[in-house]
Amino acid sequence: MLDQSFSLKNFRILLDVENRKGRYLEDKVFFDSDIFKKSREVSDLIIEKNKEIREESNKVKSIQKIEERDYTKLDKLNLEKDNLKTTREKELEDILIEIAKKTDVEDYKLKIKKGQIKWGSQLYEIEHNPENYLVSKQLQRNIYKTFKVKQANRKVIIDQLRILLNDGFPKIIIRTDIEKFYESIPHNELLSKIEENSLLSYHSKKIIRRVLNQYWKILIQDGTKSITDKRVGIPRGIGFSAYLAELYLRGFDNKVKSLRNVTYYTRYVDDIIVIITPNHRKEIKKILSYKNEIKNILLNTTSLNINISKTTTYKLTLENKERKNAITYELTYLGYKFNIRYLRNEEKNKDGITIRSFITKGQLQVFMSDNKLQRYKNKIDKSFIEYLIMITKYSNQKNATERMLLKRIKFLTNNHKLKSRKSNVFIGVYFSNQFLSNPLLDLIELDKYLKHKILSLPNTTSENLLEKLNTFSFENGFKTRNIVRFNPKSFKNGKMVKIWKSL
């Protein structure tokens, strides 16, 4: 039977899971309180011991004659390492027992509060401490395991779309989203689905109910809702809210996928793409019929509505010989802009005179979405504005101010590894944009934009700073996949990335 308890055993599993994802919870800057200090200190000793073991192992292997190799010191080092691992587990156990004591009480609840407003939506957050973090992650795991729901993988979706949009087969594409998705999910319908599942633990259900109650009270307190309104909405920004949203829409997803002639369906949160392949190019069924089918399924399976103003359709059923004009269809999805092109070509005779023109399917082009490209520019702007403010305000800290500008531009134009002891998790200009197609026009544009900002710096700017800034390139960081390292404190205390938080 699935263990859903908020216990030492499960918290220990979660530590390793989060570590593999690049979130090293034991780091002294992850939580405000350095609760994992003792276990981390032992972990550091294990790392040092591993270095000694590698050095001694190489030394032993360098001896050609096997019978002359002495493994005494190597065996001793491995034993010391095993003892350190045992010590670390004991330290972790003591820490996690104390955390579990705080959560294993009848009145425990995850306290939520308003966070920042991002892209026009109010986000919420849970008080950032070890017990809340681990409970939230365990709750996510419980929902996932008992309902078999999870959020779609962005990279997998983009990779699939890249292939489908370039294959040249006749298709109708519907791109839409759900109106005020998170804010419109009815509590009674969602809780009914949760209560129907006998596998999800009582404790998990209770935490979900309490979070929804807190969320509703916040809406009433700030005047967004009144006490007589129908209770709707789940808090954006809370990790397990995504799982609750997936659960609520599962029936809708399954019905759309089963529609006749639907060959591809994907949904990321509230953004939906449906690809329909008609039985033949001349099929008379109108696009509006397909749109209405999807709209009615949503109405029949949920209490949500399609956002008509954000619904776009693309009819790609004509044969090339039937097309009279060149045309480019733009489809924007999950931070990328796909250009589906039909190009005019000409056939000329030996004298160079056009004897006929015709339309052919061009190669798919993949760009950043306009919003994503603008966010990069906004981050560049913020970096230089902050530099100019600080260099004027704190002229006696010139070197530190220059270093901070260099770090920010270095961060934007390169890639880096998230801190982790057990895995390689990378983010950056390549890893966030890996599906861009050549000739990388967006990155070339960003390089020009960056050069313009550098040239706009005051005449008093040091030559050394200008020289270093001019070495950075978005295009080069993408092509080389260059990995740079940053001190974790740069992320925790906000000195480097906080200025971009609202972008």
Coordinates of C-alpha atoms in Angstrom, one line a residue:
M1 CA 0.0 0.0 0.0
L2 CA 1.2 3.5 -0.9
D3 CA 2.8 5.3 2.1
Q4 CA 1.3 8.9 2.0
S5 CA 2.4 9.9 5.4
F6 CA 4.2 13.2 6.1
S7 CA 7.0 11.3 7.9
L8 CA 10.7 10.9 8.3
K9 CA 10.8 8.1 5.7
N10 CA 9.0 10.1 3.0
F11 CA 10.8 13.3 3.7
R12 CA 14.1 11.4 3.3
I13 CA 13.0 10.2 -0.1
L14 CA 12.0 13.8 -1.1
L15 CA 15.4 15.2 -0.2
D16 CA 17.0 12.9 -2.8
V17 CA 14.3 13.5 -5.4
E18 CA 14.7 17.3 -5.0
N19 CA 18.4 17.0 -5.2
R20 CA 18.2 15.2 -8.5
K21 CA 16.1 18.0 -9.8
G22 CA 18.8 20.5 -8.9
R23 CA 17.3 21.8 -5.7
Y24 CA 19.8 21.1 -2.9
L25 CA 17.7 21.6 0.2
E26 CA 20.6 21.1 2.5
D27 CA 22.4 24.2 1.1
K28 CA 22.7 26.9 3.8
V29 CA 21.0 29.5 1.5
F30 CA 18.0 27.4 0.5
F31 CA 16.0 28.1 3.7
D32 CA 16.3 31.2 5.9
S33 CA 17.2 28.9 8.9
D34 CA 20.3 26.7 8.3
I35 CA 18.5 23.6 9.7
F36 CA 20.6 21.2 7.6
K37 CA 24.0 22.6 8.7
K38 CA 25.2 19.4 10.5
S39 CA 24.3 17.0 7.7
R40 CA 25.8 19.4 5.1
E41 CA 29.1 19.6 6.9
V42 CA 29.3 15.8 6.9
S43 CA 28.4 15.8 3.2
D44 CA 31.2 18.2 2.5
L45 CA 33.6 15.8 4.3
I46 CA 32.3 13.0 2.1
I47 CA 33.1 15.0 -1.0
E48 CA 36.6 15.6 0.2
K49 CA 36.9 11.9 1.1
N50 CA 35.9 11.0 -2.5
K51 CA 38.7 13.2 -3.8
E52 CA 41.2 11.4 -1.7
I53 CA 39.8 8.0 -2.8
R54 CA 40.1 9.0 -6.5
E55 CA 43.7 10.2 -6.0
E56 CA 44.7 7.0 -4.2
S57 CA 42.9 4.9 -6.7
N58 CA 44.7 6.5 -9.6
K59 CA 48.0 6.1 -7.7
V60 CA 47.4 2.4 -7.2
K61 CA 46.3 1.8 -10.8
S62 CA 49.5 3.5 -12.0
I63 CA 51.5 0.6 -10.7
Q64 CA 51.9 -1.7 -13.7
K65 CA 52.3 -5.0 -11.9
I66 CA 49.0 -6.0 -10.2
E67 CA 50.7 -8.1 -7.5
E68 CA 52.7 -5.0 -6.4
R69 CA 49.6 -2.9 -5.8
D70 CA 48.8 -2.0 -2.2
Y71 CA 45.1 -1.4 -1.5
T72 CA 45.6 -0.9 2.3
K73 CA 45.2 2.9 2.2
L74 CA 42.3 2.8 -0.4
D75 CA 40.4 0.3 1.8
K76 CA 40.9 2.5 4.8
L77 CA 39.6 5.6 2.9
N78 CA 36.5 3.7 1.7
L79 CA 35.8 2.6 5.2
E80 CA 36.1 6.1 6.5
K81 CA 33.7 7.2 3.7
D82 CA 31.2 4.6 4.8
N83 CA 31.4 5.8 8.4
L84 CA 30.8 9.4 7.2
K85 CA 27.8 8.3 5.2
T86 CA 26.4 6.5 8.3
T87 CA 27.0 9.7 10.3
R88 CA 25.3 11.8 7.7
E89 CA 22.2 9.6 7.7
K90 CA 22.0 9.8 11.4
E91 CA 22.3 13.6 11.3
L92 CA 19.6 13.8 8.6
E93 CA 17.3 11.5 10.5
D94 CA 17.5 13.7 13.6
I95 CA 16.7 16.8 11.6
L96 CA 13.8 15.2 9.7
I97 CA 12.3 13.7 12.9
E98 CA 12.1 17.3 14.3
I99 CA 10.5 18.5 11.0
A100 CA 8.0 15.6 11.0
K101 CA 7.0 16.4 14.6
K102 CA 5.8 19.8 13.5
T103 CA 3.7 18.4 10.7
D104 CA 2.2 15.4 12.5
V105 CA -0.3 17.4 14.5
E106 CA -4.1 17.7 14.2
D107 CA -4.1 21.4 13.6
Y108 CA -1.2 21.6 11.1
K109 CA -2.0 23.6 7.9
L110 CA 0.0 25.1 5.1
K111 CA -0.3 28.8 5.5
I112 CA -0.7 30.6 2.2
K113 CA -0.4 34.3 1.4
K114 CA -0.4 36.7 -1.6
G115 CA 2.9 36.7 -3.6
Q116 CA 3.8 38.8 -6.6
I117 CA 1.6 39.7 -9.6
K118 CA 3.2 38.1 -12.7
W119 CA 1.9 38.5 -16.2
G120 CA -1.3 40.0 -14.9
S121 CA -2.1 37.1 -12.5
Q122 CA -2.0 37.2 -8.7
L123 CA 0.4 34.5 -7.4
Y124 CA 0.3 32.9 -4.0
E125 CA 3.0 31.4 -1.9
I126 CA 3.5 29.1 1.1
E127 CA 5.6 30.3 4.0
H128 CA 9.1 29.2 3.1
N129 CA 10.4 26.8 5.7
P130 CA 11.5 23.1 5.7
E131 CA 8.3 21.6 7.1
N132 CA 6.0 23.5 4.6
Y133 CA 8.2 22.7 1.7
L134 CA 8.4 19.0 2.4
V135 CA 4.7 18.7 3.2
S136 CA 3.8 20.5 -0.1
K137 CA 6.1 18.2 -2.1
Q138 CA 4.7 15.1 -0.4
L139 CA 1.1 16.3 -1.1
Q140 CA 2.0 16.7 -4.7
R141 CA 3.4 13.2 -4.7
N142 CA 0.3 11.8 -3.1
I143 CA -2.0 13.4 -5.6
Y144 CA 0.2 12.2 -8.5
K145 CA 0.4 8.7 -7.2
T146 CA -3.3 8.2 -6.4
F147 CA -4.8 10.1 -9.3
K148 CA -2.1 9.4 -11.9
V149 CA -2.0 13.1 -13.0
K150 CA 0.9 15.3 -13.8
Q151 CA 1.6 18.4 -15.8
A152 CA 2.7 18.0 -19.4
N153 CA 6.4 18.4 -20.3
R154 CA 7.0 21.7 -22.2
K155 CA 10.0 20.4 -24.1
V156 CA 8.3 17.3 -25.2
I157 CA 5.3 19.3 -26.5
I158 CA 7.5 21.8 -28.4
D159 CA 9.5 18.9 -30.0
Q160 CA 6.3 17.2 -31.1
L161 CA 4.8 20.4 -32.5
R162 CA 8.0 21.1 -34.4
I163 CA 7.7 17.8 -36.3
L164 CA 3.9 18.0 -36.8
L165 CA 3.9 21.6 -38.2
N166 CA 6.7 20.8 -40.6
D167 CA 5.3 17.5 -42.1
G168 CA 3.2 19.1 -44.9
F169 CA 0.2 16.9 -44.3
P170 CA -3.2 18.6 -44.5
K171 CA -4.5 19.7 -41.1
I172 CA -6.6 22.1 -39.2
I173 CA -5.0 23.6 -36.1
I174 CA -7.0 25.2 -33.3
R175 CA -5.1 27.2 -30.7
T176 CA -7.1 28.3 -27.7
D177 CA -7.0 28.7 -23.9
I178 CA -9.4 28.5 -21.0
E179 CA -10.7 31.8 -19.6
K180 CA -9.5 32.6 -16.1
F181 CA -8.6 28.9 -15.6
Y182 CA -7.2 28.7 -12.0
E183 CA -9.6 31.4 -10.8
S184 CA -12.7 29.6 -12.1
I185 CA -12.4 26.0 -10.9
P186 CA -15.4 25.4 -8.5
H187 CA -14.5 24.1 -5.1
N188 CA -17.5 21.8 -4.8
E189 CA -16.7 20.0 -8.1
L190 CA -13.0 19.7 -7.4
L191 CA -13.5 18.5 -3.8
S192 CA -16.1 16.0 -5.1
K193 CA -13.5 14.5 -7.4
I194 CA -11.0 14.4 -4.5
E195 CA -13.5 12.8 -2.1
E196 CA -14.4 10.1 -4.6
N197 CA -10.9 8.8 -4.6
S198 CA -10.6 6.4 -1.7
L199 CA -6.8 6.0 -2.3
L200 CA -5.9 9.6 -1.3
S201 CA -5.2 9.8 2.4
Y202 CA -7.5 11.7 4.8
H203 CA -4.6 13.9 5.9
S204 CA -3.9 14.9 2.3
K205 CA -7.6 15.7 1.7
K206 CA -7.7 17.8 4.9
I207 CA -4.6 19.9 3.8
I208 CA -6.2 20.5 0.4
R209 CA -9.5 21.7 2.0
R210 CA -7.7 24.0 4.4
V211 CA -5.7 25.6 1.6
L212 CA -8.8 26.2 -0.5
N213 CA -10.5 27.7 2.6
Q214 CA -7.5 30.0 3.2
Y215 CA -7.6 31.1 -0.4
W216 CA -11.3 31.9 -0.3
K217 CA -10.9 33.9 2.9
I218 CA -8.1 36.0 1.2
L219 CA -10.4 36.7 -1.7
I220 CA -13.1 37.9 0.6
Q221 CA -10.8 40.0 2.7
D222 CA -9.4 41.9 -0.3
G223 CA -12.8 42.4 -1.7
T224 CA -12.4 40.2 -4.8
K225 CA -15.2 38.0 -3.7
S226 CA -18.1 38.3 -1.3
I227 CA -19.3 35.7 1.3
T228 CA -22.4 34.9 -0.8
D229 CA -20.5 34.2 -4.0
K230 CA -20.0 30.7 -5.3
R231 CA -16.7 29.4 -4.1
V232 CA -14.3 29.1 -7.0
G233 CA -10.6 29.2 -7.7
I234 CA -7.3 27.5 -6.7
P235 CA -4.2 29.5 -5.8
R236 CA -1.7 30.1 -8.6
G237 CA 1.9 29.6 -7.7
I238 CA 1.3 26.8 -5.1
G239 CA 3.0 23.7 -6.4
F240 CA 0.2 21.2 -5.9
S241 CA -2.4 23.5 -7.5
A242 CA -1.1 22.4 -10.9
Y243 CA -2.0 18.8 -10.0
L244 CA -5.4 19.8 -8.8
A245 CA -6.0 21.7 -12.1
E246 CA -4.9 18.6 -14.1
L247 CA -7.3 16.4 -12.1
Y248 CA -10.2 18.8 -12.7
L249 CA -9.6 18.8 -16.5
R250 CA -8.9 15.1 -17.0
G251 CA -12.4 14.4 -18.3
F252 CA -12.2 17.2 -20.8
D253 CA -8.8 16.1 -22.0
N254 CA -10.0 12.5 -22.6
K255 CA -13.1 13.6 -24.5
V256 CA -11.3 16.0 -26.9
K257 CA -8.6 13.3 -27.6
S258 CA -11.4 10.9 -28.6
L259 CA -13.0 13.3 -31.1
R260 CA -13.2 12.0 -34.6
N261 CA -10.3 13.1 -36.8
V262 CA -8.3 14.6 -33.8
T263 CA -4.8 13.4 -34.4
Y264 CA -3.0 15.5 -31.8
Y265 CA -4.1 17.2 -28.6
T266 CA -2.0 18.9 -26.0
R267 CA -2.7 21.2 -23.1
Y268 CA -0.2 23.0 -20.9
V269 CA -2.1 24.5 -17.9
D270 CA -4.7 26.5 -19.8
D271 CA -3.1 26.7 -23.2
I272 CA -4.6 24.2 -25.7
I273 CA -3.6 23.0 -29.2
V274 CA -5.8 20.6 -31.2
I275 CA -4.7 19.2 -34.6
I276 CA -7.4 17.8 -36.8
T277 CA -6.7 15.7 -39.9
P278 CA -9.8 15.6 -42.1
N279 CA -10.6 12.4 -44.0
H280 CA -9.9 14.2 -47.2
R281 CA -8.8 17.7 -48.2
K282 CA -12.2 18.7 -49.6
E283 CA -14.1 17.8 -46.4
I284 CA -17.0 20.3 -46.0
K285 CA -17.1 20.3 -42.2
K286 CA -16.3 23.9 -41.2
I287 CA -13.7 25.0 -38.7
L288 CA -16.5 26.6 -36.6
S289 CA -18.0 23.1 -36.1
Y290 CA -14.7 21.8 -34.6
K291 CA -14.4 24.9 -32.3
N292 CA -18.0 24.4 -31.1
E293 CA -17.4 20.8 -30.3
I294 CA -14.4 21.6 -28.1
K295 CA -16.3 24.5 -26.5
N296 CA -19.3 22.2 -25.7
I297 CA -17.1 19.5 -24.3
L298 CA -15.6 22.0 -21.9
L299 CA -19.0 23.2 -20.9
N300 CA -20.4 19.7 -20.4
T301 CA -17.4 18.3 -18.4
T302 CA -16.5 21.5 -16.3
S303 CA -17.8 24.9 -15.3
L304 CA -15.2 26.6 -17.4
N305 CA -15.3 28.6 -20.7
I306 CA -13.1 28.8 -23.8
N307 CA -11.4 32.2 -24.2
I308 CA -12.9 33.2 -27.6
S309 CA -10.6 36.3 -27.9
K310 CA -7.5 34.1 -27.7
T311 CA -8.8 31.4 -30.1
T312 CA -7.0 31.1 -33.4
T313 CA -7.5 28.6 -36.2
Y314 CA -5.2 27.6 -39.1
K315 CA -6.6 25.8 -42.1
L316 CA -3.7 23.9 -43.8
T317 CA -5.8 21.6 -46.0
L318 CA -5.2 23.1 -49.4
E319 CA -2.8 21.4 -51.8
N320 CA 0.1 23.6 -52.9
K321 CA -1.1 23.7 -56.5
E322 CA -4.4 25.2 -55.2
R323 CA -2.6 28.1 -53.4
K324 CA -2.4 31.3 -55.4
N325 CA -0.3 33.4 -53.0
A326 CA 2.7 32.9 -50.6
I327 CA 1.6 33.0 -47.0
T328 CA 3.1 32.6 -43.5
Y329 CA 1.0 31.3 -40.6
E330 CA 2.3 32.3 -37.2
L331 CA 1.5 30.1 -34.2
T332 CA 2.8 31.1 -30.8
Y333 CA 2.9 28.5 -28.0
L334 CA 4.9 28.1 -24.8
G335 CA 7.4 30.8 -25.5
Y336 CA 8.0 29.9 -29.1
K337 CA 6.7 31.3 -32.4
F338 CA 6.3 28.8 -35.2
N339 CA 6.3 30.2 -38.8
I340 CA 4.5 27.8 -41.2
R341 CA 5.5 29.0 -44.6
Y342 CA 4.2 28.5 -48.1
L343 CA 6.6 30.1 -50.6
R344 CA 6.3 31.3 -54.2
N345 CA 8.9 29.7 -56.5
E346 CA 9.5 30.4 -60.2
E347 CA 10.5 28.3 -63.1
K348 CA 12.6 30.1 -65.7
N349 CA 13.6 29.2 -69.2
K350 CA 17.2 29.3 -70.5
D351 CA 16.8 33.1 -71.2
G352 CA 15.9 33.7 -67.5
I353 CA 12.3 34.5 -68.3
T354 CA 9.7 33.2 -65.8
I355 CA 7.5 30.6 -67.5
R356 CA 5.5 29.6 -64.5
S357 CA 5.2 30.2 -60.7
F358 CA 4.1 27.8 -58.0
I359 CA 3.8 27.5 -54.3
T360 CA 5.8 25.0 -52.2
K361 CA 5.8 24.3 -48.5
G362 CA 8.8 26.0 -46.9
Q363 CA 10.9 24.8 -44.0
L364 CA 9.3 25.5 -40.6
Q365 CA 11.0 28.4 -38.8
V366 CA 11.0 28.5 -35.0
F367 CA 11.6 31.8 -33.1
M368 CA 11.2 33.1 -29.6
S369 CA 7.7 34.4 -28.9
D370 CA 7.4 38.2 -29.1
N371 CA 6.8 38.3 -25.3
K372 CA 9.8 36.1 -24.5
L373 CA 12.1 38.2 -26.8
Q374 CA 10.9 41.4 -25.1
R375 CA 11.5 39.9 -21.6
Y376 CA 15.1 39.3 -22.5
K377 CA 15.4 43.0 -23.7
N378 CA 13.7 44.1 -20.5
K379 CA 16.2 42.2 -18.4
I380 CA 19.1 43.8 -20.3
D381 CA 17.5 47.2 -19.7
K382 CA 17.0 46.6 -16.0
S383 CA 20.6 45.5 -15.7
F384 CA 22.0 48.6 -17.2
I385 CA 19.5 51.0 -15.4
E386 CA 20.4 49.4 -12.1
Y387 CA 24.1 49.8 -12.9
L388 CA 23.7 53.5 -13.7
I389 CA 21.7 54.1 -10.5
M390 CA 24.2 52.3 -8.3
I391 CA 27.4 53.7 -9.9
T392 CA 26.0 57.2 -9.2
K393 CA 24.6 56.5 -5.7
Y394 CA 27.6 54.5 -4.4
S395 CA 30.6 55.9 -6.3
N396 CA 32.9 54.5 -3.7
Q397 CA 31.8 50.9 -4.6
K398 CA 32.6 51.1 -8.2
N399 CA 34.3 47.7 -8.5
A400 CA 31.4 45.9 -6.8
T401 CA 28.9 47.7 -9.0
E402 CA 30.8 46.8 -12.2
R403 CA 31.1 43.2 -11.1
M404 CA 27.4 42.9 -10.6
L405 CA 26.6 44.2 -14.1
L406 CA 29.1 41.7 -15.6
K407 CA 27.5 38.9 -13.6
R408 CA 24.0 39.8 -14.8
I409 CA 25.0 39.9 -18.5
K410 CA 27.1 36.8 -18.1
F411 CA 24.0 35.0 -16.6
L412 CA 21.7 36.2 -19.5
T413 CA 24.1 35.2 -22.3
N414 CA 25.3 31.9 -21.0
N415 CA 24.1 28.7 -19.3
H416 CA 24.7 27.4 -15.8
K417 CA 24.2 24.3 -13.7
L418 CA 21.7 24.3 -10.9
K419 CA 23.4 23.4 -7.6
S420 CA 23.0 19.7 -7.1
R421 CA 25.1 16.9 -5.6
K422 CA 23.7 14.1 -7.7
S423 CA 22.6 15.3 -11.1
N424 CA 23.2 17.8 -13.9
V425 CA 20.3 20.3 -14.3
F426 CA 21.1 23.2 -16.6
I427 CA 19.3 26.4 -17.5
G428 CA 20.3 29.4 -19.7
V429 CA 20.2 30.8 -23.1
Y430 CA 20.6 27.4 -24.9
F431 CA 18.6 25.3 -22.5
S432 CA 15.7 27.7 -22.4
N433 CA 15.6 28.1 -26.2
Q434 CA 17.0 24.9 -27.6
F435 CA 14.3 24.6 -30.4
L436 CA 15.2 27.8 -32.2
S437 CA 16.0 27.3 -35.8
N438 CA 18.9 28.7 -37.7
P439 CA 20.0 31.4 -38.5
L440 CA 19.1 32.3 -34.8
L441 CA 17.8 35.7 -35.8
D442 CA 16.4 36.4 -32.3
L443 CA 19.8 35.9 -30.7
I444 CA 21.5 38.0 -33.3
E445 CA 18.9 40.7 -32.5
L446 CA 19.6 40.4 -28.8
D447 CA 23.3 40.7 -29.4
K448 CA 22.7 44.0 -31.4
Y449 CA 20.5 45.2 -28.6
L450 CA 23.2 44.4 -26.0
K451 CA 25.9 46.2 -28.0
H452 CA 23.6 49.3 -28.3
K453 CA 23.3 49.4 -24.5
I454 CA 27.0 49.0 -24.1
L455 CA 27.7 51.9 -26.5
S456 CA 25.1 54.0 -24.6
L457 CA 27.1 53.9 -21.3
P458 CA 28.7 57.1 -20.1
N459 CA 32.1 58.2 -21.4
T460 CA 33.4 57.8 -17.9
T461 CA 32.9 54.0 -18.0
S462 CA 36.1 52.1 -17.6
E463 CA 37.7 50.5 -20.7
N464 CA 38.1 47.3 -18.7
L465 CA 34.4 47.0 -18.1
L466 CA 33.5 47.8 -21.7
E467 CA 36.0 45.3 -23.0
K468 CA 34.6 42.5 -20.7
L469 CA 30.9 43.4 -21.6
N470 CA 31.8 43.1 -25.3
T471 CA 32.9 39.5 -24.9
F472 CA 29.3 38.4 -24.1
S473 CA 27.1 37.1 -26.8
F474 CA 23.6 35.4 -26.8
E475 CA 24.4 33.7 -30.1
N476 CA 27.7 32.4 -28.9
G477 CA 26.3 31.2 -25.6
F478 CA 23.6 29.3 -27.5
K479 CA 25.9 27.7 -30.1
T480 CA 28.7 26.7 -27.6
R481 CA 26.3 25.8 -24.8
N482 CA 28.9 27.5 -22.6
I483 CA 28.4 26.6 -18.9
V484 CA 29.4 29.2 -16.3
R485 CA 29.4 29.0 -12.5
F486 CA 27.8 31.3 -10.0
N487 CA 27.9 31.5 -6.2
P488 CA 24.6 30.2 -4.8
K489 CA 24.4 33.4 -2.7
S490 CA 23.8 35.3 -5.9
F491 CA 20.4 33.6 -6.2
K492 CA 19.4 33.5 -2.6
N493 CA 20.0 37.1 -1.5
G494 CA 18.6 38.5 -4.7
K495 CA 21.7 40.7 -5.5
M496 CA 21.8 39.3 -9.0
V497 CA 18.4 38.1 -10.2
K498 CA 15.9 40.0 -7.9
I499 CA 15.7 43.0 -10.3
W500 CA 14.1 40.7 -12.9
K501 CA 11.5 39.1 -10.6
S502 CA 8.5 40.9 -12.0
L503 CA 9.5 40.4 -15.6

